[in-house]
JSON list of N, CA and C in Angstrom, two decimals:
[
{"chain": "A", "resi": 15, "resn": "ASN", "atom": "N", "xyz": [0.81, -1.20, 0.00]},
{"chain": "A", "resi": 15, "resn": "ASN", "atom": "CA", "xyz": [0.01, 0.00, 0.00]},
{"chain": "A", "resi": 15, "resn": "ASN", "atom": "C", "xyz": [0.85, 1.26, 0.00]},
{"chain": "A", "resi": 16, "resn": "GLY", "atom": "N", "xyz": [2.16, 1.10, -0.01]},
{"chain": "A", "resi": 16, "resn": "GLY", "atom": "CA", "xyz": [3.05, 2.26, -0.05]},
{"chain": "A", "resi": 16, "resn": "GLY", "atom": "C", "xyz": [3.28, 2.93, 1.27]},
{"chain": "A", "resi": 17, "resn": "HIS", "atom": "N", "xyz": [2.72, 2.42, 2.35]},
{"chain": "A", "resi": 17, "resn": "HIS", "atom": "CA", "xyz": [2.90, 3.03, 3.66]},
{"chain": "A", "resi": 17, "resn": "HIS", "atom": "C", "xyz": [4.22, 2.55, 4.27]},
{"chain": "A", "resi": 18, "resn": "VAL", "atom": "N", "xyz": [5.00, 3.49, 4.77]},
{"chain": "A", "resi": 18, "resn": "VAL", "atom": "CA", "xyz": [6.26, 3.18, 5.41]},
{"chain": "A", "resi": 18, "resn": "VAL", "atom": "C", "xyz": [6.18, 3.56, 6.87]},
{"chain": "A", "resi": 19, "resn": "ALA", "atom": "N", "xyz": [6.45, 2.61, 7.76]},
{"chain": "A", "resi": 19, "resn": "ALA", "atom": "CA", "xyz": [6.41, 2.87, 9.20]},
{"chain": "A", "resi": 19, "resn": "ALA", "atom": "C", "xyz": [7.54, 3.83, 9.58]},
{"chain": "A", "resi": 20, "resn": "SER", "atom": "N", "xyz": [7.23, 4.79, 10.37]},
{"chain": "A", "resi": 20, "resn": "SER", "atom": "CA", "xyz": [8.22, 5.79, 10.82]},
{"chain": "A", "resi": 20, "resn": "SER", "atom": "C", "xyz": [9.04, 5.22, 11.96]},
{"chain": "A", "resi": 21, "resn": "THR", "atom": "N", "xyz": [10.36, 5.39, 11.88]},
{"chain": "A", "resi": 21, "resn": "THR", "atom": "CA", "xyz": [11.25, 4.99, 12.98]},
{"chain": "A", "resi": 21, "resn": "THR", "atom": "C", "xyz": [11.83, 6.21, 13.64]},
{"chain": "A", "resi": 22, "resn": "LEU", "atom": "N", "xyz": [11.27, 7.38, 13.38]},
{"chain": "A", "resi": 22, "resn": "LEU", "atom": "CA", "xyz": [11.77, 8.60, 14.00]},
{"chain": "A", "resi": 22, "resn": "LEU", "atom": "C", "xyz": [11.35, 8.67, 15.44]},
{"chain": "A", "resi": 23, "resn": "PRO", "atom": "N", "xyz": [12.22, 9.16, 16.33]},
{"chain": "A", "resi": 23, "resn": "PRO", "atom": "CA", "xyz": [11.85, 9.30, 17.73]},
{"chain": "A", "resi": 23, "resn": "PRO", "atom": "C", "xyz": [10.82, 10.42, 17.88]},
{"chain": "A", "resi": 24, "resn": "PRO", "atom": "N", "xyz": [10.11, 10.44, 19.01]},
{"chain": "A", "resi": 24, "resn": "PRO", "atom": "CA", "xyz": [9.22, 11.57, 19.26]},
{"chain": "A", "resi": 24, "resn": "PRO", "atom": "C", "xyz": [10.00, 12.86, 19.34]},
{"chain": "A", "resi": 25, "resn": "ALA", "atom": "N", "xyz": [9.33, 13.98, 19.16]},
{"chain": "A", "resi": 25, "resn": "ALA", "atom": "CA", "xyz": [9.98, 15.30, 19.20]},
{"chain": "A", "resi": 25, "resn": "ALA", "atom": "C", "xyz": [10.72, 15.48, 20.52]},
{"chain": "A", "resi": 26, "resn": "LEU", "atom": "N", "xyz": [11.90, 16.04, 20.43]},
{"chain": "A", "resi": 26, "resn": "LEU", "atom": "CA", "xyz": [12.69, 16.31, 21.62]},
{"chain": "A", "resi": 26, "resn": "LEU", "atom": "C", "xyz": [12.25, 17.58, 22.31]},
{"chain": "A", "resi": 27, "resn": "GLU", "atom": "N", "xyz": [12.27, 17.58, 23.60]},
{"chain": "A", "resi": 27, "resn": "GLU", "atom": "CA", "xyz": [12.05, 18.79, 24.39]},
{"chain": "A", "resi": 27, "resn": "GLU", "atom": "C", "xyz": [13.43, 19.36, 24.68]},
{"chain": "A", "resi": 28, "resn": "ILE", "atom": "N", "xyz": [13.68, 20.56, 24.16]},
{"chain": "A", "resi": 28, "resn": "ILE", "atom": "CA", "xyz": [14.99, 21.21, 24.34]},
{"chain": "A", "resi": 28, "resn": "ILE", "atom": "C", "xyz": [14.79, 22.44, 25.20]},
{"chain": "A", "resi": 29, "resn": "LEU", "atom": "N", "xyz": [15.51, 22.47, 26.32]},
{"chain": "A", "resi": 29, "resn": "LEU", "atom": "CA", "xyz": [15.39, 23.56, 27.29]},
{"chain": "A", "resi": 29, "resn": "LEU", "atom": "C", "xyz": [16.68, 24.37, 27.31]},
{"chain": "A", "resi": 30, "resn": "GLU", "atom": "N", "xyz": [16.56, 25.69, 27.27]},
{"chain": "A", "resi": 30, "resn": "GLU", "atom": "CA", "xyz": [17.71, 26.55, 27.41]},
{"chain": "A", "resi": 30, "resn": "GLU", "atom": "C", "xyz": [18.04, 26.68, 28.90]},
{"chain": "A", "resi": 31, "resn": "VAL", "atom": "N", "xyz": [19.23, 26.25, 29.27]},
{"chain": "A", "resi": 31, "resn": "VAL", "atom": "CA", "xyz": [19.67, 26.28, 30.66]},
{"chain": "A", "resi": 31, "resn": "VAL", "atom": "C", "xyz": [20.39, 27.61, 30.94]},
{"chain": "A", "resi": 32, "resn": "SER", "atom": "N", "xyz": [21.16, 28.09, 29.97]},
{"chain": "A", "resi": 32, "resn": "SER", "atom": "CA", "xyz": [21.92, 29.31, 30.15]},
{"chain": "A", "resi": 32, "resn": "SER", "atom": "C", "xyz": [22.11, 30.00, 28.81]},
{"chain": "A", "resi": 33, "resn": "GLN", "atom": "N", "xyz": [22.03, 31.33, 28.82]},
{"chain": "A", "resi": 33, "resn": "GLN", "atom": "CA", "xyz": [22.29, 32.09, 27.60]},
{"chain": "A", "resi": 33, "resn": "GLN", "atom": "C", "xyz": [23.78, 32.38, 27.43]},
{"chain": "A", "resi": 34, "resn": "SER", "atom": "N", "xyz": [24.47, 32.56, 28.51]},
{"chain": "A", "resi": 34, "resn": "SER", "atom": "CA", "xyz": [25.89, 32.86, 28.46]},
{"chain": "A", "resi": 34, "resn": "SER", "atom": "C", "xyz": [26.63, 32.16, 29.59]},
{"chain": "A", "resi": 35, "resn": "PRO", "atom": "N", "xyz": [27.31, 31.08, 29.28]},
{"chain": "A", "resi": 35, "resn": "PRO", "atom": "CA", "xyz": [27.48, 30.50, 27.95]},
{"chain": "A", "resi": 35, "resn": "PRO", "atom": "C", "xyz": [26.21, 29.78, 27.51]},
{"chain": "A", "resi": 36, "resn": "GLY", "atom": "N", "xyz": [26.05, 29.58, 26.21]},
{"chain": "A", "resi": 36, "resn": "GLY", "atom": "CA", "xyz": [24.89, 28.90, 25.65]},
{"chain": "A", "resi": 36, "resn": "GLY", "atom": "C", "xyz": [24.88, 27.42, 26.07]},
{"chain": "A", "resi": 37, "resn": "ILE", "atom": "N", "xyz": [23.90, 27.04, 26.85]},
{"chain": "A", "resi": 37, "resn": "ILE", "atom": "CA", "xyz": [23.78, 25.65, 27.28]},
{"chain": "A", "resi": 37, "resn": "ILE", "atom": "C", "xyz": [22.33, 25.24, 27.12]},
{"chain": "A", "resi": 38, "resn": "TRP", "atom": "N", "xyz": [22.12, 24.10, 26.42]},
{"chain": "A", "resi": 38, "resn": "TRP", "atom": "CA", "xyz": [20.78, 23.58, 26.22]},
{"chain": "A", "resi": 38, "resn": "TRP", "atom": "C", "xyz": [20.71, 22.15, 26.72]},
{"chain": "A", "resi": 39, "resn": "LEU", "atom": "N", "xyz": [19.56, 21.74, 27.14]},
{"chain": "A", "resi": 39, "resn": "LEU", "atom": "CA", "xyz": [19.32, 20.38, 27.67]},
{"chain": "A", "resi": 39, "resn": "LEU", "atom": "C", "xyz": [18.30, 19.70, 26.78]},
{"chain": "A", "resi": 40, "resn": "ALA", "atom": "N", "xyz": [18.64, 18.54, 26.26]},
{"chain": "A", "resi": 40, "resn": "ALA", "atom": "CA", "xyz": [17.71, 17.73, 25.47]},
{"chain": "A", "resi": 40, "resn": "ALA", "atom": "C", "xyz": [17.46, 16.43, 26.24]},
{"chain": "A", "resi": 41, "resn": "ARG", "atom": "N", "xyz": [16.32, 16.35, 26.91]},
{"chain": "A", "resi": 41, "resn": "ARG", "atom": "CA", "xyz": [16.00, 15.18, 27.71]},
{"chain": "A", "resi": 41, "resn": "ARG", "atom": "C", "xyz": [15.74, 13.97, 26.81]},
{"chain": "A", "resi": 42, "resn": "GLU", "atom": "N", "xyz": [16.18, 12.81, 27.28]},
{"chain": "A", "resi": 42, "resn": "GLU", "atom": "CA", "xyz": [15.97, 11.55, 26.57]},
{"chain": "A", "resi": 42, "resn": "GLU", "atom": "C", "xyz": [16.49, 11.58, 25.13]},
{"chain": "A", "resi": 43, "resn": "PHE", "atom": "N", "xyz": [17.59, 12.29, 24.92]},
{"chain": "A", "resi": 43, "resn": "PHE", "atom": "CA", "xyz": [18.22, 12.39, 23.60]},
{"chain": "A", "resi": 43, "resn": "PHE", "atom": "C", "xyz": [18.84, 11.04, 23.24]},
{"chain": "A", "resi": 44, "resn": "LEU", "atom": "N", "xyz": [19.47, 10.38, 24.21]},
{"chain": "A", "resi": 44, "resn": "LEU", "atom": "CA", "xyz": [20.08, 9.06, 24.04]},
{"chain": "A", "resi": 44, "resn": "LEU", "atom": "C", "xyz": [19.49, 8.09, 25.02]},
{"chain": "A", "resi": 45, "resn": "THR", "atom": "N", "xyz": [19.48, 6.82, 24.68]},
{"chain": "A", "resi": 45, "resn": "THR", "atom": "CA", "xyz": [19.08, 5.81, 25.64]},
{"chain": "A", "resi": 45, "resn": "THR", "atom": "C", "xyz": [20.21, 5.57, 26.63]},
{"chain": "A", "resi": 46, "resn": "ASN", "atom": "N", "xyz": [19.92, 4.91, 27.74]},
{"chain": "A", "resi": 46, "resn": "ASN", "atom": "CA", "xyz": [20.99, 4.59, 28.69]},
{"chain": "A", "resi": 46, "resn": "ASN", "atom": "C", "xyz": [22.07, 3.74, 28.03]},
{"chain": "A", "resi": 47, "resn": "ALA", "atom": "N", "xyz": [21.69, 2.80, 27.17]},
{"chain": "A", "resi": 47, "resn": "ALA", "atom": "CA", "xyz": [22.66, 1.95, 26.50]},
{"chain": "A", "resi": 47, "resn": "ALA", "atom": "C", "xyz": [23.56, 2.78, 25.56]},
{"chain": "A", "resi": 48, "resn": "GLU", "atom": "N", "xyz": [22.97, 3.77, 24.87]},
{"chain": "A", "resi": 48, "resn": "GLU", "atom": "CA", "xyz": [23.78, 4.64, 23.99]},
{"chain": "A", "resi": 48, "resn": "GLU", "atom": "C", "xyz": [24.75, 5.48, 24.81]},
{"chain": "A", "resi": 49, "resn": "CYS", "atom": "N", "xyz": [24.30, 6.00, 25.96]},
{"chain": "A", "resi": 49, "resn": "CYS", "atom": "CA", "xyz": [25.17, 6.78, 26.85]},
{"chain": "A", "resi": 49, "resn": "CYS", "atom": "C", "xyz": [26.33, 5.90, 27.34]},
{"chain": "A", "resi": 50, "resn": "ASP", "atom": "N", "xyz": [26.01, 4.69, 27.78]},
{"chain": "A", "resi": 50, "resn": "ASP", "atom": "CA", "xyz": [27.06, 3.78, 28.25]},
{"chain": "A", "resi": 50, "resn": "ASP", "atom": "C", "xyz": [28.07, 3.50, 27.16]},
{"chain": "A", "resi": 51, "resn": "HIS", "atom": "N", "xyz": [27.60, 3.30, 25.94]},
{"chain": "A", "resi": 51, "resn": "HIS", "atom": "CA", "xyz": [28.51, 3.03, 24.81]},
{"chain": "A", "resi": 51, "resn": "HIS", "atom": "C", "xyz": [29.43, 4.23, 24.56]},
{"chain": "A", "resi": 52, "resn": "LEU", "atom": "N", "xyz": [28.87, 5.43, 24.52]},
{"chain": "A", "resi": 52, "resn": "LEU", "atom": "CA", "xyz": [29.71, 6.62, 24.28]},
{"chain": "A", "resi": 52, "resn": "LEU", "atom": "C", "xyz": [30.73, 6.81, 25.39]},
{"chain": "A", "resi": 53, "resn": "MET", "atom": "N", "xyz": [30.32, 6.60, 26.64]},
{"chain": "A", "resi": 53, "resn": "MET", "atom": "CA", "xyz": [31.27, 6.73, 27.78]},
{"chain": "A", "resi": 53, "resn": "MET", "atom": "C", "xyz": [32.37, 5.70, 27.68]},
{"chain": "A", "resi": 54, "resn": "ALA", "atom": "N", "xyz": [32.04, 4.47, 27.26]},
{"chain": "A", "resi": 54, "resn": "ALA", "atom": "CA", "xyz": [33.06, 3.44, 27.11]},
{"chain": "A", "resi": 54, "resn": "ALA", "atom": "C", "xyz": [34.05, 3.81, 26.00]},
{"chain": "A", "resi": 55, "resn": "LEU", "atom": "N", "xyz": [33.55, 4.40, 24.92]},
{"chain": "A", "resi": 55, "resn": "LEU", "atom": "CA", "xyz": [34.45, 4.81, 23.83]},
{"chain": "A", "resi": 55, "resn": "LEU", "atom": "C", "xyz": [35.39, 5.93, 24.28]},
{"chain": "A", "resi": 56, "resn": "ALA", "atom": "N", "xyz": [34.89, 6.84, 25.13]},
{"chain": "A", "resi": 56, "resn": "ALA", "atom": "CA", "xyz": [35.67, 8.00, 25.56]},
{"chain": "A", "resi": 56, "resn": "ALA", "atom": "C", "xyz": [36.63, 7.67, 26.69]},
{"chain": "A", "resi": 57, "resn": "GLN", "atom": "N", "xyz": [36.35, 6.64, 27.46]},
{"chain": "A", "resi": 57, "resn": "GLN", "atom": "CA", "xyz": [37.13, 6.33, 28.67]},
{"chain": "A", "resi": 57, "resn": "GLN", "atom": "C", "xyz": [38.63, 6.36, 28.48]},
{"chain": "A", "resi": 58, "resn": "PRO", "atom": "N", "xyz": [39.19, 5.76, 27.42]},
{"chain": "A", "resi": 58, "resn": "PRO", "atom": "CA", "xyz": [40.63, 5.77, 27.27]},
{"chain": "A", "resi": 58, "resn": "PRO", "atom": "C", "xyz": [41.25, 7.17, 27.13]},
{"chain": "A", "resi": 59, "resn": "ALA", "atom": "N", "xyz": [40.45, 8.14, 26.67]},
{"chain": "A", "resi": 59, "resn": "ALA", "atom": "CA", "xyz": [41.00, 9.49, 26.47]},
{"chain": "A", "resi": 59, "resn": "ALA", "atom": "C", "xyz": [40.74, 10.44, 27.63]},
{"chain": "A", "resi": 60, "resn": "LEU", "atom": "N", "xyz": [40.00, 9.99, 28.64]},
{"chain": "A", "resi": 60, "resn": "LEU", "atom": "CA", "xyz": [39.66, 10.85, 29.75]},
{"chain": "A", "resi": 60, "resn": "LEU", "atom": "C", "xyz": [40.86, 10.99, 30.70]},
{"chain": "A", "resi": 61, "resn": "ALA", "atom": "N", "xyz": [41.02, 12.18, 31.26]},
{"chain": "A", "resi": 61, "resn": "ALA", "atom": "CA", "xyz": [42.09, 12.45, 32.22]},
{"chain": "A", "resi": 61, "resn": "ALA", "atom": "C", "xyz": [41.54, 13.39, 33.28]},
{"chain": "A", "resi": 62, "resn": "ARG", "atom": "N", "xyz": [42.10, 13.34, 34.45]},
{"chain": "A", "resi": 62, "resn": "ARG", "atom": "CA", "xyz": [41.71, 14.21, 35.55]},
{"chain": "A", "resi": 62, "resn": "ARG", "atom": "C", "xyz": [42.01, 15.66, 35.18]},
{"chain": "A", "resi": 63, "resn": "SER", "atom": "N", "xyz": [41.05, 16.55, 35.48]},
{"chain": "A", "resi": 63, "resn": "SER", "atom": "CA", "xyz": [41.26, 17.98, 35.24]},
{"chain": "A", "resi": 63, "resn": "SER", "atom": "C", "xyz": [42.29, 18.53, 36.20]},
{"chain": "A", "resi": 64, "resn": "THR", "atom": "N", "xyz": [42.98, 19.54, 35.75]},
{"chain": "A", "resi": 64, "resn": "THR", "atom": "CA", "xyz": [43.96, 20.21, 36.60]},
{"chain": "A", "resi": 64, "resn": "THR", "atom": "C", "xyz": [43.57, 21.65, 36.81]},
{"chain": "A", "resi": 65, "resn": "GLY", "atom": "N", "xyz": [44.16, 22.27, 37.81]},
{"chain": "A", "resi": 65, "resn": "GLY", "atom": "CA", "xyz": [43.92, 23.68, 38.09]},
{"chain": "A", "resi": 65, "resn": "GLY", "atom": "C", "xyz": [45.25, 24.39, 38.11]},
{"chain": "A", "resi": 66, "resn": "TYR", "atom": "N", "xyz": [45.20, 25.71, 38.06]},
{"chain": "A", "resi": 66, "resn": "TYR", "atom": "CA", "xyz": [46.40, 26.54, 38.03]},
{"chain": "A", "resi": 66, "resn": "TYR", "atom": "C", "xyz": [46.86, 26.81, 39.46]},
{"chain": "A", "resi": 67, "resn": "ASP", "atom": "N", "xyz": [48.10, 26.51, 39.73]},
{"chain": "A", "resi": 67, "resn": "ASP", "atom": "CA", "xyz": [48.69, 26.75, 41.05]},
{"chain": "A", "resi": 67, "resn": "ASP", "atom": "C", "xyz": [49.28, 28.17, 41.00]},
{"chain": "A", "resi": 68, "resn": "LEU", "atom": "N", "xyz": [48.70, 29.09, 41.77]},
{"chain": "A", "resi": 68, "resn": "LEU", "atom": "CA", "xyz": [49.14, 30.49, 41.75]},
{"chain": "A", "resi": 68, "resn": "LEU", "atom": "C", "xyz": [50.57, 30.65, 42.26]},
{"chain": "A", "resi": 69, "resn": "GLN", "atom": "N", "xyz": [51.01, 29.83, 43.19]},
{"chain": "A", "resi": 69, "resn": "GLN", "atom": "CA", "xyz": [52.33, 29.96, 43.76]},
{"chain": "A", "resi": 69, "resn": "GLN", "atom": "C", "xyz": [53.41, 29.47, 42.80]},
{"chain": "A", "resi": 70, "resn": "SER", "atom": "N", "xyz": [53.20, 28.31, 42.20]},
{"chain": "A", "resi": 70, "resn": "SER", "atom": "CA", "xyz": [54.25, 27.77, 41.34]},
{"chain": "A", "resi": 70, "resn": "SER", "atom": "C", "xyz": [54.05, 28.06, 39.86]},
{"chain": "A", "resi": 71, "resn": "GLY", "atom": "N", "xyz": [52.82, 28.41, 39.47]},
{"chain": "A", "resi": 71, "resn": "GLY", "atom": "CA", "xyz": [52.53, 28.64, 38.04]},
{"chain": "A", "resi": 71, "resn": "GLY", "atom": "C", "xyz": [52.30, 27.36, 37.26]},
{"chain": "A", "resi": 72, "resn": "ASP", "atom": "N", "xyz": [52.31, 26.23, 37.93]},
{"chain": "A", "resi": 72, "resn": "ASP", "atom": "CA", "xyz": [52.12, 24.93, 37.30]},
{"chain": "A", "resi": 72, "resn": "ASP", "atom": "C", "xyz": [50.64, 24.52, 37.34]},
{"chain": "A", "resi": 73, "resn": "SER", "atom": "N", "xyz": [50.31, 23.57, 36.50]},
{"chain": "A", "resi": 73, "resn": "SER", "atom": "CA", "xyz": [49.02, 22.90, 36.56]},
{"chain": "A", "resi": 73, "resn": "SER", "atom": "C", "xyz": [49.14, 21.74, 37.52]},
{"chain": "A", "resi": 74, "resn": "ARG", "atom": "N", "xyz": [48.11, 21.52, 38.34]},
{"chain": "A", "resi": 74, "resn": "ARG", "atom": "CA", "xyz": [48.15, 20.38, 39.25]},
{"chain": "A", "resi": 74, "resn": "ARG", "atom": "C", "xyz": [46.72, 19.93, 39.53]},
{"chain": "A", "resi": 75, "resn": "GLU", "atom": "N", "xyz": [46.59, 18.69, 39.97]},
{"chain": "A", "resi": 75, "resn": "GLU", "atom": "CA", "xyz": [45.28, 18.19, 40.34]},
{"chain": "A", "resi": 75, "resn": "GLU", "atom": "C", "xyz": [44.75, 18.98, 41.53]},
{"chain": "A", "resi": 76, "resn": "THR", "atom": "N", "xyz": [43.44, 19.18, 41.56]},
{"chain": "A", "resi": 76, "resn": "THR", "atom": "CA", "xyz": [42.84, 19.95, 42.60]},
{"chain": "A", "resi": 76, "resn": "THR", "atom": "C", "xyz": [41.51, 19.31, 43.00]},
{"chain": "A", "resi": 77, "resn": "GLU", "atom": "N", "xyz": [41.09, 19.47, 44.23]},
{"chain": "A", "resi": 77, "resn": "GLU", "atom": "CA", "xyz": [39.81, 18.93, 44.67]},
{"chain": "A", "resi": 77, "resn": "GLU", "atom": "C", "xyz": [38.64, 19.75, 44.14]},
{"chain": "A", "resi": 78, "resn": "ILE", "atom": "N", "xyz": [38.89, 20.96, 43.69]},
{"chain": "A", "resi": 78, "resn": "ILE", "atom": "CA", "xyz": [37.83, 21.82, 43.17]},
{"chain": "A", "resi": 78, "resn": "ILE", "atom": "C", "xyz": [37.37, 21.37, 41.79]},
{"chain": "A", "resi": 79, "resn": "ARG", "atom": "N", "xyz": [38.31, 21.00, 40.92]},
{"chain": "A", "resi": 79, "resn": "ARG", "atom": "CA", "xyz": [37.96, 20.53, 39.57]},
{"chain": "A", "resi": 79, "resn": "ARG", "atom": "C", "xyz": [38.17, 19.01, 39.55]},
{"chain": "A", "resi": 80, "resn": "THR", "atom": "N", "xyz": [37.11, 18.28, 39.74]},
{"chain": "A", "resi": 80, "resn": "THR", "atom": "CA", "xyz": [37.27, 16.84, 39.92]},
{"chain": "A", "resi": 80, "resn": "THR", "atom": "C", "xyz": [37.08, 16.04, 38.64]},
{"chain": "A", "resi": 81, "resn": "SER", "atom": "N", "xyz": [36.19, 16.48, 37.73]},
{"chain": "A", "resi": 81, "resn": "SER", "atom": "CA", "xyz": [35.89, 15.76, 36.50]},
{"chain": "A", "resi": 81, "resn": "SER", "atom": "C", "xyz": [35.39, 14.34, 36.75]},
{"chain": "A", "resi": 82, "resn": "PHE", "atom": "N", "xyz": [34.82, 14.11, 37.89]},
{"chain": "A", "resi": 82, "resn": "PHE", "atom": "CA", "xyz": [34.31, 12.77, 38.20]},
{"chain": "A", "resi": 82, "resn": "PHE", "atom": "C", "xyz": [32.97, 12.52, 37.59]},
{"chain": "A", "resi": 83, "resn": "HIS", "atom": "N", "xyz": [32.26, 13.56, 37.15]},
{"chain": "A", "resi": 83, "resn": "HIS", "atom": "CA", "xyz": [30.88, 13.38, 36.69]},
{"chain": "A", "resi": 83, "resn": "HIS", "atom": "C", "xyz": [30.80, 13.57, 35.19]}
]
């Protein structure tokens, strides 16, 4: 009959969280399995964030910038 079933997801709800910097939130954009897969792909490239040490001028790990989430 020429009818093709749609596999498109329902419309996304996109919320503006901040104008400056521009941050938007798209709920249910990815499934939990898709999120897990992307995190597993990125894991080898992830590193702990560092902060600027005012006394030495070096970058060093800090408890303020954790990058745990």
